[in-house]
mmCIF file of C-alpha atoms in Angstrom:
data_model
loop_
_atom_site.group_PDB
_atom_site.id
_atom_site.type_symbol
_atom_site.label_atom_id
_atom_site.label_comp_id
_atom_site.label_asym_id
_atom_site.label_seq_id
_atom_site.Cartn_x
_atom_site.Cartn_y
_atom_site.Cartn_z
ATOM 1 C CA UNK A 153 4.120 -0.713 73.601
ATOM 2 C CA UNK A 154 2.393 -3.959 72.643
ATOM 3 C CA UNK A 155 3.429 -5.441 75.987
ATOM 4 C CA UNK A 156 1.790 -2.518 77.777
ATOM 5 C CA UNK A 157 -1.449 -3.093 75.841
ATOM 6 C CA UNK A 158 -1.375 -6.801 76.724
ATOM 7 C CA UNK A 159 -0.739 -6.012 80.400
ATOM 8 C CA UNK A 160 -3.581 -3.481 80.370
ATOM 9 C CA UNK A 161 -5.944 -5.939 78.720
ATOM 10 C CA UNK A 162 -5.151 -8.560 81.367
ATOM 11 C CA UNK A 163 -6.041 -6.055 84.074
ATOM 12 C CA UNK A 164 -9.160 -4.718 82.253
ATOM 13 C CA UNK A 165 -10.745 -7.551 80.221
ATOM 14 C CA UNK A 166 -14.219 -5.972 80.021
ATOM 15 C CA UNK A 167 -13.372 -2.689 78.259
ATOM 16 C CA UNK A 168 -10.996 -4.458 75.834
ATOM 17 C CA UNK A 169 -13.651 -6.921 74.658
ATOM 18 C CA UNK A 170 -16.020 -4.059 73.932
ATOM 19 C CA UNK A 171 -13.366 -2.208 71.955
ATOM 20 C CA UNK A 172 -12.461 -5.334 69.959
ATOM 21 C CA UNK A 173 -16.151 -5.973 69.122
ATOM 22 C CA UNK A 174 -16.584 -2.438 67.832
ATOM 23 C CA UNK A 175 -13.406 -2.736 65.759
ATOM 24 C CA UNK A 176 -14.593 -6.033 64.201
ATOM 25 C CA UNK A 177 -17.961 -4.476 63.294
ATOM 26 C CA UNK A 178 -16.275 -1.486 61.651
ATOM 27 C CA UNK A 179 -13.879 -3.703 59.689
ATOM 28 C CA UNK A 180 -16.752 -5.941 58.478
ATOM 29 C CA UNK A 181 -18.850 -2.989 57.331
ATOM 30 C CA UNK A 182 -15.892 -1.383 55.551
ATOM 31 C CA UNK A 183 -15.024 -4.665 53.795
ATOM 32 C CA UNK A 184 -18.595 -5.043 52.524
ATOM 33 C CA UNK A 185 -18.619 -1.464 51.291
ATOM 34 C CA UNK A 186 -15.363 -1.963 49.368
ATOM 35 C CA UNK A 187 -16.760 -5.158 47.771
ATOM 36 C CA UNK A 188 -19.896 -3.318 46.663
ATOM 37 C CA UNK A 189 -17.865 -0.507 45.081
ATOM 38 C CA UNK A 190 -15.583 -3.016 43.329
ATOM 39 C CA UNK A 191 -18.526 -4.924 41.811
ATOM 40 C CA UNK A 192 -20.178 -1.760 40.526
ATOM 41 C CA UNK A 193 -17.013 -0.342 38.961
ATOM 42 C CA UNK A 194 -15.074 -3.325 37.682
ATOM 43 C CA UNK A 195 -17.224 -6.469 37.312
ATOM 44 C CA UNK A 196 -18.801 -6.922 33.824
ATOM 45 C CA UNK A 197 -19.817 -10.570 34.008
ATOM 46 C CA UNK A 198 -22.888 -10.358 36.182
ATOM 47 C CA UNK A 199 -25.192 -13.341 35.520
ATOM 48 C CA UNK A 200 -28.250 -11.141 35.955
ATOM 49 C CA UNK A 201 -30.094 -9.300 33.231
ATOM 50 C CA UNK A 202 -29.420 -5.600 33.636
ATOM 51 C CA UNK A 203 -32.653 -3.693 33.230
ATOM 52 C CA UNK A 204 -34.415 -0.667 34.590
ATOM 53 C CA UNK A 205 -36.900 2.094 33.971
ATOM 54 C CA UNK A 206 -34.466 3.951 31.738
ATOM 55 C CA UNK A 207 -34.193 1.247 29.067
ATOM 56 C CA UNK A 208 -35.198 2.930 25.832
ATOM 57 C CA UNK A 209 -37.024 1.459 22.877
ATOM 58 C CA UNK A 210 -34.434 -0.039 20.610
ATOM 59 C CA UNK A 211 -32.058 -0.673 23.506
ATOM 60 C CA UNK A 212 -30.142 -3.884 24.091
ATOM 61 C CA UNK A 213 -30.697 -6.534 26.737
ATOM 62 C CA UNK A 214 -27.365 -7.879 27.972
ATOM 63 C CA UNK A 215 -26.435 -10.949 29.994
ATOM 64 C CA UNK A 216 -22.856 -10.731 31.142
ATOM 65 C CA UNK A 217 -20.813 -9.410 28.240
ATOM 66 C CA UNK A 218 -23.057 -10.890 25.543
ATOM 67 C CA UNK A 219 -25.796 -8.978 23.777
ATOM 68 C CA UNK A 220 -28.743 -11.344 23.375
ATOM 69 C CA UNK A 221 -31.559 -9.217 21.998
ATOM 70 C CA UNK A 222 -32.262 -5.930 20.309
ATOM 71 C CA UNK A 223 -35.800 -4.623 20.488
ATOM 72 C CA UNK A 224 -37.650 -3.079 17.559
ATOM 73 C CA UNK A 225 -37.171 0.678 17.405
ATOM 74 C CA UNK A 226 -39.972 2.950 18.534
ATOM 75 C CA UNK A 227 -40.669 6.251 20.218
ATOM 76 C CA UNK A 228 -41.347 4.689 23.599
ATOM 77 C CA UNK A 229 -41.365 1.336 25.334
ATOM 78 C CA UNK A 230 -45.119 1.054 24.780
ATOM 79 C CA UNK A 231 -44.811 1.790 21.068
ATOM 80 C CA UNK A 232 -41.935 -0.671 20.767
ATOM 81 C CA UNK A 233 -44.151 -3.339 22.330
ATOM 82 C CA UNK A 234 -46.886 -2.708 19.776
ATOM 83 C CA UNK A 235 -44.325 -2.826 16.970
ATOM 84 C CA UNK A 236 -43.070 -6.207 18.194
ATOM 85 C CA UNK A 237 -46.621 -7.602 18.192
ATOM 86 C CA UNK A 238 -47.260 -6.205 14.695
ATOM 87 C CA UNK A 239 -44.088 -7.830 13.353
ATOM 88 C CA UNK A 240 -44.842 -11.295 14.729
ATOM 89 C CA UNK A 241 -45.558 -13.954 12.080
ATOM 90 C CA UNK A 242 -49.188 -14.685 11.286
ATOM 91 C CA UNK A 243 -49.246 -18.058 12.992
ATOM 92 C CA UNK A 244 -51.943 -20.277 14.443
ATOM 93 C CA UNK A 245 -54.727 -18.673 12.432
ATOM 94 C CA UNK A 246 -56.716 -19.546 9.305
ATOM 95 C CA UNK A 247 -56.286 -17.349 6.233
ATOM 96 C CA UNK A 248 -58.638 -17.768 3.267
ATOM 97 C CA UNK A 249 -57.873 -16.671 -0.291
ATOM 98 C CA UNK A 250 -58.893 -17.449 -3.856
ATOM 99 C CA UNK A 251 -57.060 -20.506 -5.087
ATOM 100 C CA UNK A 252 -56.580 -19.128 -8.605
ATOM 101 C CA UNK A 253 -58.099 -16.734 -11.137
ATOM 102 C CA UNK A 254 -61.876 -16.783 -11.349
ATOM 103 C CA UNK A 255 -63.526 -18.208 -14.472
ATOM 104 C CA UNK A 256 -66.071 -15.856 -16.049
ATOM 105 C CA UNK A 257 -68.889 -17.072 -18.292
ATOM 106 C CA UNK A 258 -72.406 -16.074 -19.244
ATOM 107 C CA UNK A 259 -74.527 -14.277 -21.786
ATOM 108 C CA UNK A 260 -77.303 -11.716 -22.244
ATOM 109 C CA UNK A 261 -79.294 -13.014 -19.280
ATOM 110 C CA UNK A 262 -76.456 -12.644 -16.828
ATOM 111 C CA UNK A 263 -73.018 -13.771 -15.878
ATOM 112 C CA UNK A 264 -71.518 -16.510 -13.757
ATOM 113 C CA UNK A 265 -68.144 -16.655 -12.091
ATOM 114 C CA UNK A 266 -66.557 -19.836 -10.808
ATOM 115 C CA UNK A 267 -63.848 -19.962 -8.176
ATOM 116 C CA UNK A 268 -62.354 -22.001 -5.359
ATOM 117 C CA UNK A 269 -61.357 -20.855 -1.881
ATOM 118 C CA UNK A 270 -58.230 -22.218 -0.197
ATOM 119 C CA UNK A 271 -56.993 -22.038 3.389
ATOM 120 C CA UNK A 272 -53.408 -20.738 3.194
ATOM 121 C CA UNK A 273 -53.118 -20.378 6.986
ATOM 122 C CA UNK A 274 -51.934 -22.927 9.525
ATOM 123 C CA UNK A 275 -55.173 -23.345 11.485
ATOM 124 C CA UNK A 276 -58.614 -24.727 10.616
ATOM 125 C CA UNK A 277 -61.304 -22.340 9.323
ATOM 126 C CA UNK A 278 -64.983 -22.986 10.119
ATOM 127 C CA UNK A 279 -68.364 -21.358 9.396
ATOM 128 C CA UNK A 280 -67.110 -20.037 6.067
ATOM 129 C CA UNK A 281 -69.108 -17.477 4.092
ATOM 130 C CA UNK A 282 -68.361 -15.303 1.104
ATOM 131 C CA UNK A 283 -69.989 -12.193 -0.285
ATOM 132 C CA UNK A 284 -69.289 -9.402 -2.746
ATOM 133 C CA UNK A 285 -69.155 -5.765 -1.722
ATOM 134 C CA UNK A 286 -68.681 -2.420 -3.448
ATOM 135 C CA UNK A 287 -68.728 1.232 -2.412
ATOM 136 C CA UNK A 288 -68.187 -0.149 1.110
ATOM 137 C CA UNK A 289 -71.698 -1.640 1.108
ATOM 138 C CA UNK A 290 -72.561 -5.313 0.996
ATOM 139 C CA UNK A 291 -74.614 -6.661 -1.842
ATOM 140 C CA UNK A 292 -77.855 -8.154 -0.587
ATOM 141 C CA UNK A 293 -76.559 -11.654 -1.109
ATOM 142 C CA UNK A 294 -74.533 -13.983 1.075
ATOM 143 C CA UNK A 295 -73.801 -17.614 0.349
ATOM 144 C CA UNK A 296 -72.497 -20.041 2.932
ATOM 145 C CA UNK A 297 -70.064 -22.728 1.850
ATOM 146 C CA UNK A 298 -70.901 -26.252 2.948
ATOM 147 C CA UNK A 299 -67.790 -28.322 2.482
ATOM 148 C CA UNK A 300 -65.970 -30.786 4.722
ATOM 149 C CA UNK A 301 -68.428 -30.230 7.591
ATOM 150 C CA UNK A 302 -68.335 -26.489 6.923
ATOM 151 C CA UNK A 303 -64.597 -26.237 7.514
ATOM 152 C CA UNK A 304 -61.297 -26.021 5.687
ATOM 153 C CA UNK A 305 -58.138 -27.430 7.189
ATOM 154 C CA UNK A 306 -54.789 -25.855 6.198
ATOM 155 C CA UNK A 307 -54.065 -26.189 2.437
ATOM 156 C CA UNK A 308 -57.558 -27.546 1.775
ATOM 157 C CA UNK A 309 -59.751 -25.862 -0.817
ATOM 158 C CA UNK A 310 -63.450 -25.873 -1.537
ATOM 159 C CA UNK A 311 -65.270 -27.427 -4.419
ATOM 160 C CA UNK A 312 -65.887 -25.093 -7.363
ATOM 161 C CA UNK A 313 -68.335 -22.371 -6.337
ATOM 162 C CA UNK A 314 -70.644 -20.681 -8.859
ATOM 163 C CA UNK A 315 -71.949 -17.162 -8.332
ATOM 164 C CA UNK A 316 -74.487 -15.792 -10.807
ATOM 165 C CA UNK A 317 -75.060 -12.082 -11.135
ATOM 166 C CA UNK A 318 -77.540 -10.472 -13.491
ATOM 167 C CA UNK A 319 -79.743 -8.181 -11.391
ATOM 168 C CA UNK A 320 -76.931 -6.782 -9.279
ATOM 169 C CA UNK A 321 -75.286 -3.402 -9.708
ATOM 170 C CA UNK A 322 -71.976 -5.124 -10.425
ATOM 171 C CA UNK A 323 -73.554 -6.382 -13.664
ATOM 172 C CA UNK A 324 -75.550 -3.291 -14.602
ATOM 173 C CA UNK A 325 -73.103 -0.471 -13.877
ATOM 174 C CA UNK A 326 -69.554 0.380 -12.964
ATOM 175 C CA UNK A 327 -68.945 0.335 -9.214
ATOM 176 C CA UNK A 328 -66.034 1.315 -6.971
ATOM 177 C CA UNK A 329 -64.104 -0.748 -4.430
ATOM 178 C CA UNK A 330 -65.444 -4.062 -5.702
ATOM 179 C CA UNK A 331 -64.277 -6.947 -3.522
ATOM 180 C CA UNK A 332 -64.898 -10.590 -2.808
ATOM 181 C CA UNK A 333 -64.953 -11.072 0.960
ATOM 182 C CA UNK A 334 -64.452 -14.179 3.063
ATOM 183 C CA UNK A 335 -65.837 -14.269 6.589
ATOM 184 C CA UNK A 336 -64.891 -17.221 8.791
ATOM 185 C CA UNK A 337 -63.891 -18.349 12.273
ATOM 186 C CA UNK A 338 -61.173 -20.391 13.885
ATOM 187 C CA UNK A 339 -61.960 -23.309 16.181
ATOM 188 C CA UNK A 340 -62.154 -20.894 19.133
ATOM 189 C CA UNK A 341 -64.885 -18.884 17.339
ATOM 190 C CA UNK A 342 -62.685 -15.866 16.653
ATOM 191 C CA UNK A 343 -63.913 -14.103 13.492
ATOM 192 C CA UNK A 344 -61.645 -13.271 10.547
ATOM 193 C CA UNK A 345 -62.081 -11.362 7.299
ATOM 194 C CA UNK A 346 -59.976 -11.599 4.161
ATOM 195 C CA UNK A 347 -60.479 -11.404 0.424
ATOM 196 C CA UNK A 348 -59.459 -9.922 -2.904
ATOM 197 C CA UNK A 349 -60.043 -6.616 -4.621
ATOM 198 C CA UNK A 350 -61.738 -7.007 -8.012
ATOM 199 C CA UNK A 351 -62.153 -5.021 -11.207
ATOM 200 C CA UNK A 352 -64.850 -4.866 -13.897
ATOM 201 C CA UNK A 353 -64.743 -5.001 -17.674
ATOM 202 C CA UNK A 354 -67.363 -3.239 -19.781
ATOM 203 C CA UNK A 355 -69.213 -5.412 -22.276
ATOM 204 C CA UNK A 356 -70.434 -4.543 -25.750
ATOM 205 C CA UNK A 357 -74.048 -4.457 -24.508
ATOM 206 C CA UNK A 358 -73.191 -1.860 -21.840
ATOM 207 C CA UNK A 359 -73.210 -4.265 -18.914
ATOM 208 C CA UNK A 360 -70.152 -5.349 -16.954
ATOM 209 C CA UNK A 361 -68.227 -8.513 -16.317
ATOM 210 C CA UNK A 362 -66.131 -9.166 -13.229
ATOM 211 C CA UNK A 363 -62.525 -9.509 -14.278
ATOM 212 C CA UNK A 364 -61.353 -12.961 -13.261
ATOM 213 C CA UNK A 365 -57.696 -11.973 -12.732
ATOM 214 C CA UNK A 366 -56.562 -11.877 -9.119
ATOM 215 C CA UNK A 367 -56.036 -8.394 -7.708
ATOM 216 C CA UNK A 368 -54.538 -7.381 -4.361
ATOM 217 C CA UNK A 369 -55.192 -9.527 -1.280
ATOM 218 C CA UNK A 370 -56.379 -8.101 2.044
ATOM 219 C CA UNK A 371 -56.925 -9.435 5.557
ATOM 220 C CA UNK A 372 -58.562 -7.776 8.551
#
């Protein structure tokens, strides 16, 4: 039989070459298809990150057989992204706080509190101001701190600041939501707010002192 095919091919070279070409094309296509199916079903060591639109929040990113990351859980990919941002460390920003308890002094004519402000962040703070607020309204008083060219580098604190209050509501009556607020910028002029909640103590004469003990810290 094979001899007959050879004899026929010698007599008809044109048709045989066409047939052989078609056969080679079919074999090549079939081989590629089998390779594709094999890789999809059996290979687990792909060097590419496997991802797609169906990755859910909290899912794993895998390279080869090794799990390299697990995202923060959330209701959607967008929410998970916001959660990741919210959980990032507070880096490359200034954060101002009271260095220690405030010292309270004074008499019948009014009171004075003394305190120091410290930069507990890891970036320089500039254009530093402080003010007291209560009932979500600012007292009509704002004092700017002039120290070290109006800036505080990380871990640096101000000189002792004195704030006298005798005609303010915080001296004359009990107020709500009393706070000391710090307003400042970083070196790129981004504005920050932080501070401490405060409490009052009633005096024998009916007026009020600011309690010097540190209360809860806040940052905005």
